[in-house]
mmCIF file of C-alpha atoms in Angstrom:
data_model
loop_
_atom_site.group_PDB
_atom_site.id
_atom_site.type_symbol
_atom_site.label_atom_id
_atom_site.label_comp_id
_atom_site.label_asym_id
_atom_site.label_seq_id
_atom_site.Cartn_x
_atom_site.Cartn_y
_atom_site.Cartn_z
ATOM 1 C CA MET U 92 203.561 140.519 44.455
ATOM 2 C CA SER U 93 200.134 140.142 42.845
ATOM 3 C CA ASN U 94 200.693 136.369 42.564
ATOM 4 C CA SER U 95 201.398 136.191 46.297
ATOM 5 C CA LYS U 96 198.183 138.037 47.086
ATOM 6 C CA ALA U 97 196.264 135.656 44.850
ATOM 7 C CA ALA U 98 197.800 132.664 46.638
ATOM 8 C CA ILE U 99 196.888 134.112 50.024
ATOM 9 C CA GLY U 100 193.381 134.809 48.786
ATOM 10 C CA ASN U 101 192.965 131.260 47.495
ATOM 11 C CA GLY U 102 194.247 129.897 50.783
ATOM 12 C CA ALA U 103 191.742 131.956 52.746
ATOM 13 C CA THR U 104 188.934 130.773 50.464
ATOM 14 C CA SER U 105 189.929 127.140 51.002
ATOM 15 C CA LEU U 106 189.975 127.596 54.775
ATOM 16 C CA ASP U 107 186.552 129.253 54.665
ATOM 17 C CA SER U 108 185.230 126.362 52.582
ATOM 18 C CA VAL U 109 186.568 123.781 55.040
ATOM 19 C CA SER U 110 185.202 125.761 57.974
ATOM 20 C CA GLU U 111 181.779 125.979 56.317
ATOM 21 C CA LYS U 112 181.692 122.241 55.629
ATOM 22 C CA THR U 113 182.708 121.533 59.232
ATOM 23 C CA SER U 114 179.942 123.822 60.478
ATOM 24 C CA VAL U 115 177.348 122.123 58.282
ATOM 25 C CA TRP U 116 178.444 118.698 59.545
ATOM 26 C CA LYS U 117 178.261 119.843 63.175
ATOM 27 C CA ASP U 118 174.778 121.231 62.568
ATOM 28 C CA PHE U 119 173.682 117.939 61.028
ATOM 29 C CA MET U 120 175.077 115.995 63.990
ATOM 30 C CA ALA U 121 173.158 118.317 66.323
ATOM 31 C CA LEU U 122 169.930 117.905 64.358
ATOM 32 C CA ILE U 123 169.996 114.115 64.589
ATOM 33 C CA LYS U 124 171.285 114.179 68.200
ATOM 34 C CA ILE U 125 174.277 111.971 67.456
ATOM 35 C CA GLY U 126 174.822 111.206 71.156
ATOM 36 C CA ILE U 127 171.380 109.629 71.413
ATOM 37 C CA VAL U 128 171.921 107.755 68.141
ATOM 38 C CA ASN U 129 175.203 106.278 69.382
ATOM 39 C CA SER U 130 173.850 105.222 72.774
ATOM 40 C CA ASN U 131 170.881 103.531 71.112
ATOM 41 C CA LEU U 132 173.161 101.685 68.713
ATOM 42 C CA ILE U 133 175.002 100.111 71.654
ATOM 43 C CA THR U 134 171.776 98.454 72.800
ATOM 44 C CA VAL U 135 170.719 97.567 69.246
ATOM 45 C CA PHE U 136 174.033 95.828 68.636
ATOM 46 C CA THR U 137 173.893 93.985 71.952
ATOM 47 C CA GLY U 138 170.410 92.642 71.196
ATOM 48 C CA LEU U 139 171.583 91.593 67.728
ATOM 49 C CA TRP U 140 174.774 89.991 69.049
ATOM 50 C CA LEU U 141 172.988 87.996 71.747
ATOM 51 C CA ALA U 142 170.329 86.776 69.304
ATOM 52 C CA LEU U 143 173.052 85.520 66.949
ATOM 53 C CA HIS U 144 174.934 83.902 69.825
ATOM 54 C CA PHE U 145 171.993 82.053 71.329
ATOM 55 C CA SER U 146 170.652 81.063 67.911
ATOM 56 C CA GLY U 147 173.994 79.451 67.116
ATOM 57 C CA LEU U 148 174.594 81.742 64.141
ATOM 58 C CA SER U 149 177.922 83.174 63.008
ATOM 59 C CA PHE U 150 178.427 86.926 63.250
ATOM 60 C CA LEU U 151 180.725 87.027 60.207
ATOM 61 C CA ASN U 152 178.306 84.985 58.102
ATOM 62 C CA ASN U 153 175.507 87.448 58.847
ATOM 63 C CA LEU U 154 177.220 90.756 58.235
ATOM 64 C CA ASP U 155 174.418 91.783 55.862
ATOM 65 C CA ILE U 156 171.884 91.480 58.687
ATOM 66 C CA VAL U 157 174.234 93.352 61.009
ATOM 67 C CA PHE U 158 174.604 96.184 58.501
ATOM 68 C CA PHE U 159 170.908 96.591 57.734
ATOM 69 C CA THR U 160 169.973 96.383 61.420
ATOM 70 C CA VAL U 161 172.534 98.890 62.657
ATOM 71 C CA ALA U 162 172.111 101.291 59.721
ATOM 72 C CA GLY U 163 168.320 101.034 59.762
ATOM 73 C CA SER U 164 168.147 101.626 63.505
ATOM 74 C CA ALA U 165 170.545 104.571 63.298
ATOM 75 C CA LEU U 166 168.454 106.178 60.577
ATOM 76 C CA ILE U 167 165.080 105.865 62.318
ATOM 77 C CA VAL U 168 166.520 107.148 65.600
ATOM 78 C CA ALA U 169 168.214 110.055 63.795
ATOM 79 C CA GLY U 170 165.003 110.866 61.919
ATOM 80 C CA SER U 171 162.931 110.792 65.103
ATOM 81 C CA CYS U 172 165.414 113.110 66.829
ATOM 82 C CA ALA U 173 165.314 115.533 63.887
ATOM 83 C CA ILE U 174 161.520 115.714 64.155
ATOM 84 C CA ASN U 175 161.869 116.250 67.911
ATOM 85 C CA ASN U 176 164.161 119.211 67.159
ATOM 86 C CA TYR U 177 161.596 120.558 64.691
ATOM 87 C CA VAL U 178 158.756 120.343 67.215
ATOM 88 C CA ASP U 179 160.731 121.757 70.161
ATOM 89 C CA ARG U 180 162.283 124.696 68.328
ATOM 90 C CA ASP U 181 159.955 127.100 70.173
ATOM 91 C CA ILE U 182 161.233 126.119 73.643
ATOM 92 C CA ASP U 183 164.812 124.953 73.014
ATOM 93 C CA HIS U 184 166.140 128.509 73.268
ATOM 94 C CA LEU U 185 165.137 128.510 76.947
ATOM 95 C CA MET U 186 167.492 125.681 77.859
ATOM 96 C CA GLU U 187 171.281 125.906 78.036
ATOM 97 C CA ARG U 188 171.938 122.485 76.496
ATOM 98 C CA THR U 189 169.583 123.074 73.536
ATOM 99 C CA LYS U 190 169.838 126.795 72.793
ATOM 100 C CA SER U 191 172.610 126.307 70.204
ATOM 101 C CA ARG U 192 170.723 123.836 68.060
ATOM 102 C CA PRO U 193 170.449 124.881 64.379
ATOM 103 C CA THR U 194 166.655 124.940 64.682
ATOM 104 C CA VAL U 195 167.035 127.626 67.365
ATOM 105 C CA THR U 196 169.813 129.710 65.827
ATOM 106 C CA GLY U 197 168.049 129.858 62.472
ATOM 107 C CA LYS U 198 170.838 128.129 60.528
ATOM 108 C CA VAL U 199 168.319 125.761 58.970
ATOM 109 C CA VAL U 200 164.798 126.178 57.667
ATOM 110 C CA PRO U 201 162.431 124.302 60.033
ATOM 111 C CA VAL U 202 160.432 122.600 57.272
ATOM 112 C CA LYS U 203 163.683 121.156 55.889
ATOM 113 C CA VAL U 204 164.410 119.622 59.300
ATOM 114 C CA LEU U 205 160.973 118.000 59.257
ATOM 115 C CA GLY U 206 161.626 116.720 55.739
ATOM 116 C CA LEU U 207 165.020 115.378 56.795
ATOM 117 C CA GLY U 208 163.425 113.520 59.708
ATOM 118 C CA ILE U 209 160.776 111.914 57.524
ATOM 119 C CA LEU U 210 163.379 110.969 54.896
ATOM 120 C CA LEU U 211 165.696 109.344 57.453
ATOM 121 C CA ILE U 212 162.837 107.372 59.017
ATOM 122 C CA GLY U 213 161.756 106.220 55.549
ATOM 123 C CA LEU U 214 165.280 105.059 54.649
ATOM 124 C CA GLY U 215 165.717 103.385 58.031
ATOM 125 C CA THR U 216 162.436 101.511 57.628
ATOM 126 C CA LEU U 217 163.544 100.328 54.183
ATOM 127 C CA PHE U 218 166.820 99.040 55.621
ATOM 128 C CA LEU U 219 165.047 97.200 58.448
ATOM 129 C CA LEU U 220 162.770 95.501 55.898
ATOM 130 C CA PHE U 221 165.873 93.639 54.716
ATOM 131 C CA THR U 222 165.953 91.940 58.138
ATOM 132 C CA THR U 223 162.528 90.864 59.444
ATOM 133 C CA ILE U 224 159.023 92.307 59.460
ATOM 134 C CA THR U 225 159.031 92.026 63.246
ATOM 135 C CA ALA U 226 162.126 94.211 63.581
ATOM 136 C CA THR U 227 160.611 96.750 61.190
ATOM 137 C CA VAL U 228 157.315 96.923 63.073
ATOM 138 C CA ILE U 229 159.116 97.293 66.418
ATOM 139 C CA GLY U 230 161.243 100.068 64.917
ATOM 140 C CA LEU U 231 158.161 101.933 63.714
ATOM 141 C CA LEU U 232 156.519 101.500 67.110
ATOM 142 C CA GLY U 233 159.609 103.109 68.606
ATOM 143 C CA VAL U 234 159.267 106.037 66.185
ATOM 144 C CA PHE U 235 155.566 106.396 67.019
ATOM 145 C CA SER U 236 156.163 106.336 70.764
ATOM 146 C CA TYR U 237 158.969 108.927 70.593
ATOM 147 C CA VAL U 238 157.457 111.330 68.061
ATOM 148 C CA PHE U 239 153.766 111.114 68.933
ATOM 149 C CA LEU U 240 153.374 109.701 72.441
ATOM 150 C CA TYR U 241 156.332 111.610 73.893
ATOM 151 C CA THR U 242 157.258 114.667 71.795
ATOM 152 C CA LEU U 243 153.831 115.738 70.553
ATOM 153 C CA TRP U 244 151.658 114.575 73.450
ATOM 154 C CA SER U 245 153.080 113.868 76.895
ATOM 155 C CA LYS U 246 156.270 115.965 77.067
ATOM 156 C CA ARG U 247 154.496 119.275 77.640
ATOM 157 C CA GLN U 248 151.360 117.981 79.351
ATOM 158 C CA LEU U 249 152.084 115.104 81.733
ATOM 159 C CA VAL U 250 154.430 114.655 84.672
ATOM 160 C CA SER U 251 154.672 111.028 83.540
ATOM 161 C CA ASN U 252 156.300 112.166 80.274
ATOM 162 C CA THR U 253 159.611 110.548 81.242
ATOM 163 C CA ILE U 254 157.994 107.147 81.769
ATOM 164 C CA ILE U 255 156.085 107.387 78.480
ATOM 165 C CA GLY U 256 159.271 108.467 76.707
ATOM 166 C CA SER U 257 161.069 105.446 78.128
ATOM 167 C CA ILE U 258 159.114 103.164 75.787
ATOM 168 C CA SER U 259 160.996 104.387 72.726
ATOM 169 C CA GLY U 260 164.326 104.214 74.535
ATOM 170 C CA ALA U 261 163.701 100.588 75.469
ATOM 171 C CA VAL U 262 162.892 99.461 71.916
ATOM 172 C CA PRO U 263 166.418 99.314 70.346
ATOM 173 C CA PRO U 264 167.586 95.990 71.871
ATOM 174 C CA LEU U 265 164.286 94.437 70.727
ATOM 175 C CA ILE U 266 164.957 95.654 67.182
ATOM 176 C CA GLY U 267 168.403 94.077 67.275
ATOM 177 C CA TRP U 268 167.111 90.755 68.574
ATOM 178 C CA ALA U 269 164.094 90.632 66.243
ATOM 179 C CA ALA U 270 166.312 91.263 63.216
ATOM 180 C CA VAL U 271 167.818 87.815 63.845
ATOM 181 C CA ASP U 272 165.056 85.981 65.709
ATOM 182 C CA ALA U 273 161.498 87.234 65.190
ATOM 183 C CA ASN U 274 160.310 84.910 67.973
ATOM 184 C CA LEU U 275 161.475 87.169 70.772
ATOM 185 C CA ASP U 276 163.084 85.246 73.613
ATOM 186 C CA VAL U 277 162.491 86.024 77.291
ATOM 187 C CA MET U 278 166.008 87.473 77.298
ATOM 188 C CA ALA U 279 165.022 89.971 74.605
ATOM 189 C CA TRP U 280 162.154 91.202 76.750
ATOM 190 C CA ALA U 281 164.471 91.356 79.763
ATOM 191 C CA LEU U 282 166.696 93.731 77.775
ATOM 192 C CA PHE U 283 163.635 95.830 76.953
ATOM 193 C CA VAL U 284 162.601 95.996 80.616
ATOM 194 C CA LEU U 285 166.174 96.786 81.678
ATOM 195 C CA MET U 286 166.306 99.753 79.312
ATOM 196 C CA PHE U 287 162.807 100.894 80.274
ATOM 197 C CA VAL U 288 163.570 100.871 84.007
ATOM 198 C CA TRP U 289 167.014 102.469 83.584
ATOM 199 C CA GLN U 290 165.657 105.609 81.938
ATOM 200 C CA PRO U 291 163.510 107.241 84.684
ATOM 201 C CA PRO U 292 166.336 107.445 87.276
ATOM 202 C CA HIS U 293 168.723 108.617 84.555
ATOM 203 C CA PHE U 294 166.472 111.387 83.234
ATOM 204 C CA TYR U 295 165.087 112.395 86.633
ATOM 205 C CA ALA U 296 168.665 113.026 87.771
ATOM 206 C CA LEU U 297 169.242 115.114 84.635
ATOM 207 C CA ALA U 298 165.980 116.990 85.242
ATOM 208 C CA MET U 299 167.069 117.837 88.786
ATOM 209 C CA ARG U 300 170.246 119.395 87.418
ATOM 210 C CA ARG U 301 168.300 121.310 84.754
ATOM 211 C CA VAL U 302 165.186 122.059 86.817
ATOM 212 C CA LYS U 303 165.305 125.841 86.263
ATOM 213 C CA GLU U 304 165.507 125.371 82.512
ATOM 214 C CA TYR U 305 162.619 122.901 82.408
ATOM 215 C CA LYS U 306 160.594 125.271 84.574
ATOM 216 C CA ALA U 307 161.335 128.162 82.208
ATOM 217 C CA ALA U 308 160.274 126.011 79.252
ATOM 218 C CA ASN U 309 157.103 125.000 81.133
ATOM 219 C CA ILE U 310 157.870 121.294 80.797
ATOM 220 C CA PRO U 311 156.247 119.336 83.676
ATOM 221 C CA MET U 312 159.235 117.206 84.615
ATOM 222 C CA LEU U 313 158.950 115.454 87.985
ATOM 223 C CA PRO U 314 161.363 117.796 89.854
ATOM 224 C CA VAL U 315 159.459 120.816 88.500
ATOM 225 C CA VAL U 316 156.033 119.566 89.564
ATOM 226 C CA LYS U 317 156.772 117.472 92.670
ATOM 227 C CA GLY U 318 160.085 118.869 93.904
ATOM 228 C CA PHE U 319 163.470 117.316 94.690
ATOM 229 C CA LYS U 320 162.383 115.269 97.739
ATOM 230 C CA THR U 321 159.760 113.313 95.792
ATOM 231 C CA THR U 322 162.044 112.983 92.766
ATOM 232 C CA LYS U 323 164.836 111.447 94.860
ATOM 233 C CA ILE U 324 162.398 108.863 96.241
ATOM 234 C CA HIS U 325 161.233 107.995 92.720
ATOM 235 C CA ILE U 326 164.827 107.614 91.539
ATOM 236 C CA LEU U 327 165.628 105.176 94.341
ATOM 237 C CA LEU U 328 162.447 103.177 93.690
ATOM 238 C CA TRP U 329 163.240 102.814 89.988
ATOM 239 C CA VAL U 330 166.824 101.758 90.749
ATOM 240 C CA ALA U 331 165.453 99.156 93.191
ATOM 241 C CA VAL U 332 163.250 97.758 90.411
ATOM 242 C CA LEU U 333 166.440 96.937 88.475
ATOM 243 C CA LEU U 334 167.532 94.397 91.127
ATOM 244 C CA PRO U 335 165.610 91.324 89.881
ATOM 245 C CA ILE U 336 166.171 91.921 86.146
ATOM 246 C CA PRO U 337 169.626 90.214 85.901
ATOM 247 C CA PHE U 338 168.001 86.976 87.083
ATOM 248 C CA PHE U 339 166.136 86.853 83.764
ATOM 249 C CA LEU U 340 169.516 86.960 82.016
ATOM 250 C CA THR U 341 171.013 83.859 83.636
ATOM 251 C CA LYS U 342 171.961 82.452 80.213
ATOM 252 C CA LEU U 343 174.795 84.970 80.279
ATOM 253 C CA GLY U 344 176.345 83.111 83.195
ATOM 254 C CA ILE U 345 177.121 83.629 86.862
ATOM 255 C CA PRO U 346 179.934 86.212 86.331
ATOM 256 C CA PHE U 347 177.521 88.512 84.499
ATOM 257 C CA LEU U 348 174.823 87.946 87.101
ATOM 258 C CA ILE U 349 177.264 88.964 89.834
ATOM 259 C CA LEU U 350 178.479 92.022 87.892
ATOM 260 C CA ALA U 351 174.960 93.241 87.127
ATOM 261 C CA THR U 352 173.854 92.735 90.727
ATOM 262 C CA VAL U 353 176.898 94.615 92.036
ATOM 263 C CA LEU U 354 176.179 97.478 89.627
ATOM 264 C CA ASN U 355 172.538 97.602 90.748
ATOM 265 C CA LEU U 356 173.427 97.512 94.439
ATOM 266 C CA GLY U 357 176.139 100.113 93.857
ATOM 267 C CA TRP U 358 173.673 102.488 92.227
ATOM 268 C CA LEU U 359 171.155 101.978 95.035
ATOM 269 C CA ALA U 360 173.833 102.437 97.706
ATOM 270 C CA LEU U 361 175.061 105.640 96.040
ATOM 271 C CA GLY U 362 171.518 106.974 96.043
ATOM 272 C CA ILE U 363 170.985 106.170 99.714
ATOM 273 C CA TYR U 364 174.406 107.488 100.703
ATOM 274 C CA GLY U 365 173.637 110.617 98.718
ATOM 275 C CA TYR U 366 171.000 111.545 101.253
ATOM 276 C CA LYS U 367 173.881 112.596 103.477
ATOM 277 C CA ILE U 368 174.820 115.171 100.876
ATOM 278 C CA LYS U 369 172.846 118.326 101.524
ATOM 279 C CA ASP U 370 173.475 119.575 97.988
ATOM 280 C CA ASP U 371 170.700 117.965 95.873
ATOM 281 C CA ILE U 372 172.286 119.067 92.603
ATOM 282 C CA LYS U 373 175.556 117.373 93.534
ATOM 283 C CA TRP U 374 173.586 114.219 94.438
ATOM 284 C CA ALA U 375 171.799 114.350 91.090
ATOM 285 C CA LYS U 376 175.108 114.731 89.228
ATOM 286 C CA LEU U 377 176.556 111.665 90.964
ATOM 287 C CA MET U 378 173.467 109.619 90.095
ATOM 288 C CA PHE U 379 173.485 110.841 86.497
ATOM 289 C CA VAL U 380 177.156 110.018 85.921
ATOM 290 C CA TYR U 381 176.708 106.587 87.519
ATOM 291 C CA SER U 382 173.743 105.871 85.245
ATOM 292 C CA LEU U 383 175.846 106.547 82.141
ATOM 293 C CA GLN U 384 178.667 104.297 83.324
ATOM 294 C CA TYR U 385 176.156 101.639 84.351
ATOM 295 C CA LEU U 386 174.568 101.446 80.908
ATOM 296 C CA THR U 387 177.888 101.242 79.073
ATOM 297 C CA ILE U 388 179.402 98.622 81.388
ATOM 298 C CA ILE U 389 176.384 96.339 81.549
ATOM 299 C CA PHE U 390 175.759 96.215 77.786
ATOM 300 C CA VAL U 391 179.426 95.822 76.872
ATOM 301 C CA ALA U 392 179.684 93.084 79.492
ATOM 302 C CA MET U 393 176.825 91.190 77.813
ATOM 303 C CA VAL U 394 178.896 90.935 74.660
ATOM 304 C CA ILE U 395 182.175 90.136 76.427
ATOM 305 C CA VAL U 396 180.804 87.214 78.470
ATOM 306 C CA THR U 397 179.708 85.479 75.255
ATOM 307 C CA LEU U 398 183.275 85.667 73.945
ATOM 308 C CA ILE U 399 184.934 84.087 76.970
#
């Protein structure tokens, strides 16, 4: 009987150990904002892939560059997000989507989060140095723009914080391209502009849905300061700016040009049609979901058309 109790006790201990490890891993994923890391890696990889393709280089013969670029980019993005969590720990408890972060619940010591962020950025920079100096510098500029220009400066002070924050979000495809070809092609800059312009309508739609939370946190997002009517106009204007960008990507062929144009027109049409919906939050949700699908489809399509 005593042996049975011991076995049960050992089993419970093992389950607790597994549960604790799972919890630690989930907390780590939350600290580095794994969703943001993954979405950025899609654009990094696309920039890298296209640079290899148009430079006439083999993907399989350059797996070392692929590894250092992807790993380095992931690390600097993760480190920047960890520092963002460290800085915003005083307001994250006011927002539904951030109130469970380890920096809010007290599961981690704040200074350790800061140290983790710095360490990850340092490792990521080291990895990028195995590609090109240009890619490394661009990566560090992305870190600077996200941590200093956005998180520490504009986020809590300027209504233009979303636009300023879009700089860092537009950098990843440039990192990917520069890791292969330091002489950035017009196409590389077109990818940068595409990502820069995509972000305001995406985040404005999110801000409309979370307007009460941003207001409680005293963050001057556009819907908080200017209201829904003005925000909806800004969203449509930014989506309209996307229309000419595919014409700078003509090397990808007519099928891609048609697809990108249809996606742009579809987003604009949805926004205009949405004016018939009296529920602004519902309109914002539709625009937000479309923006996510748009980004995934257009960047995956860039890779696919080079394989056909």
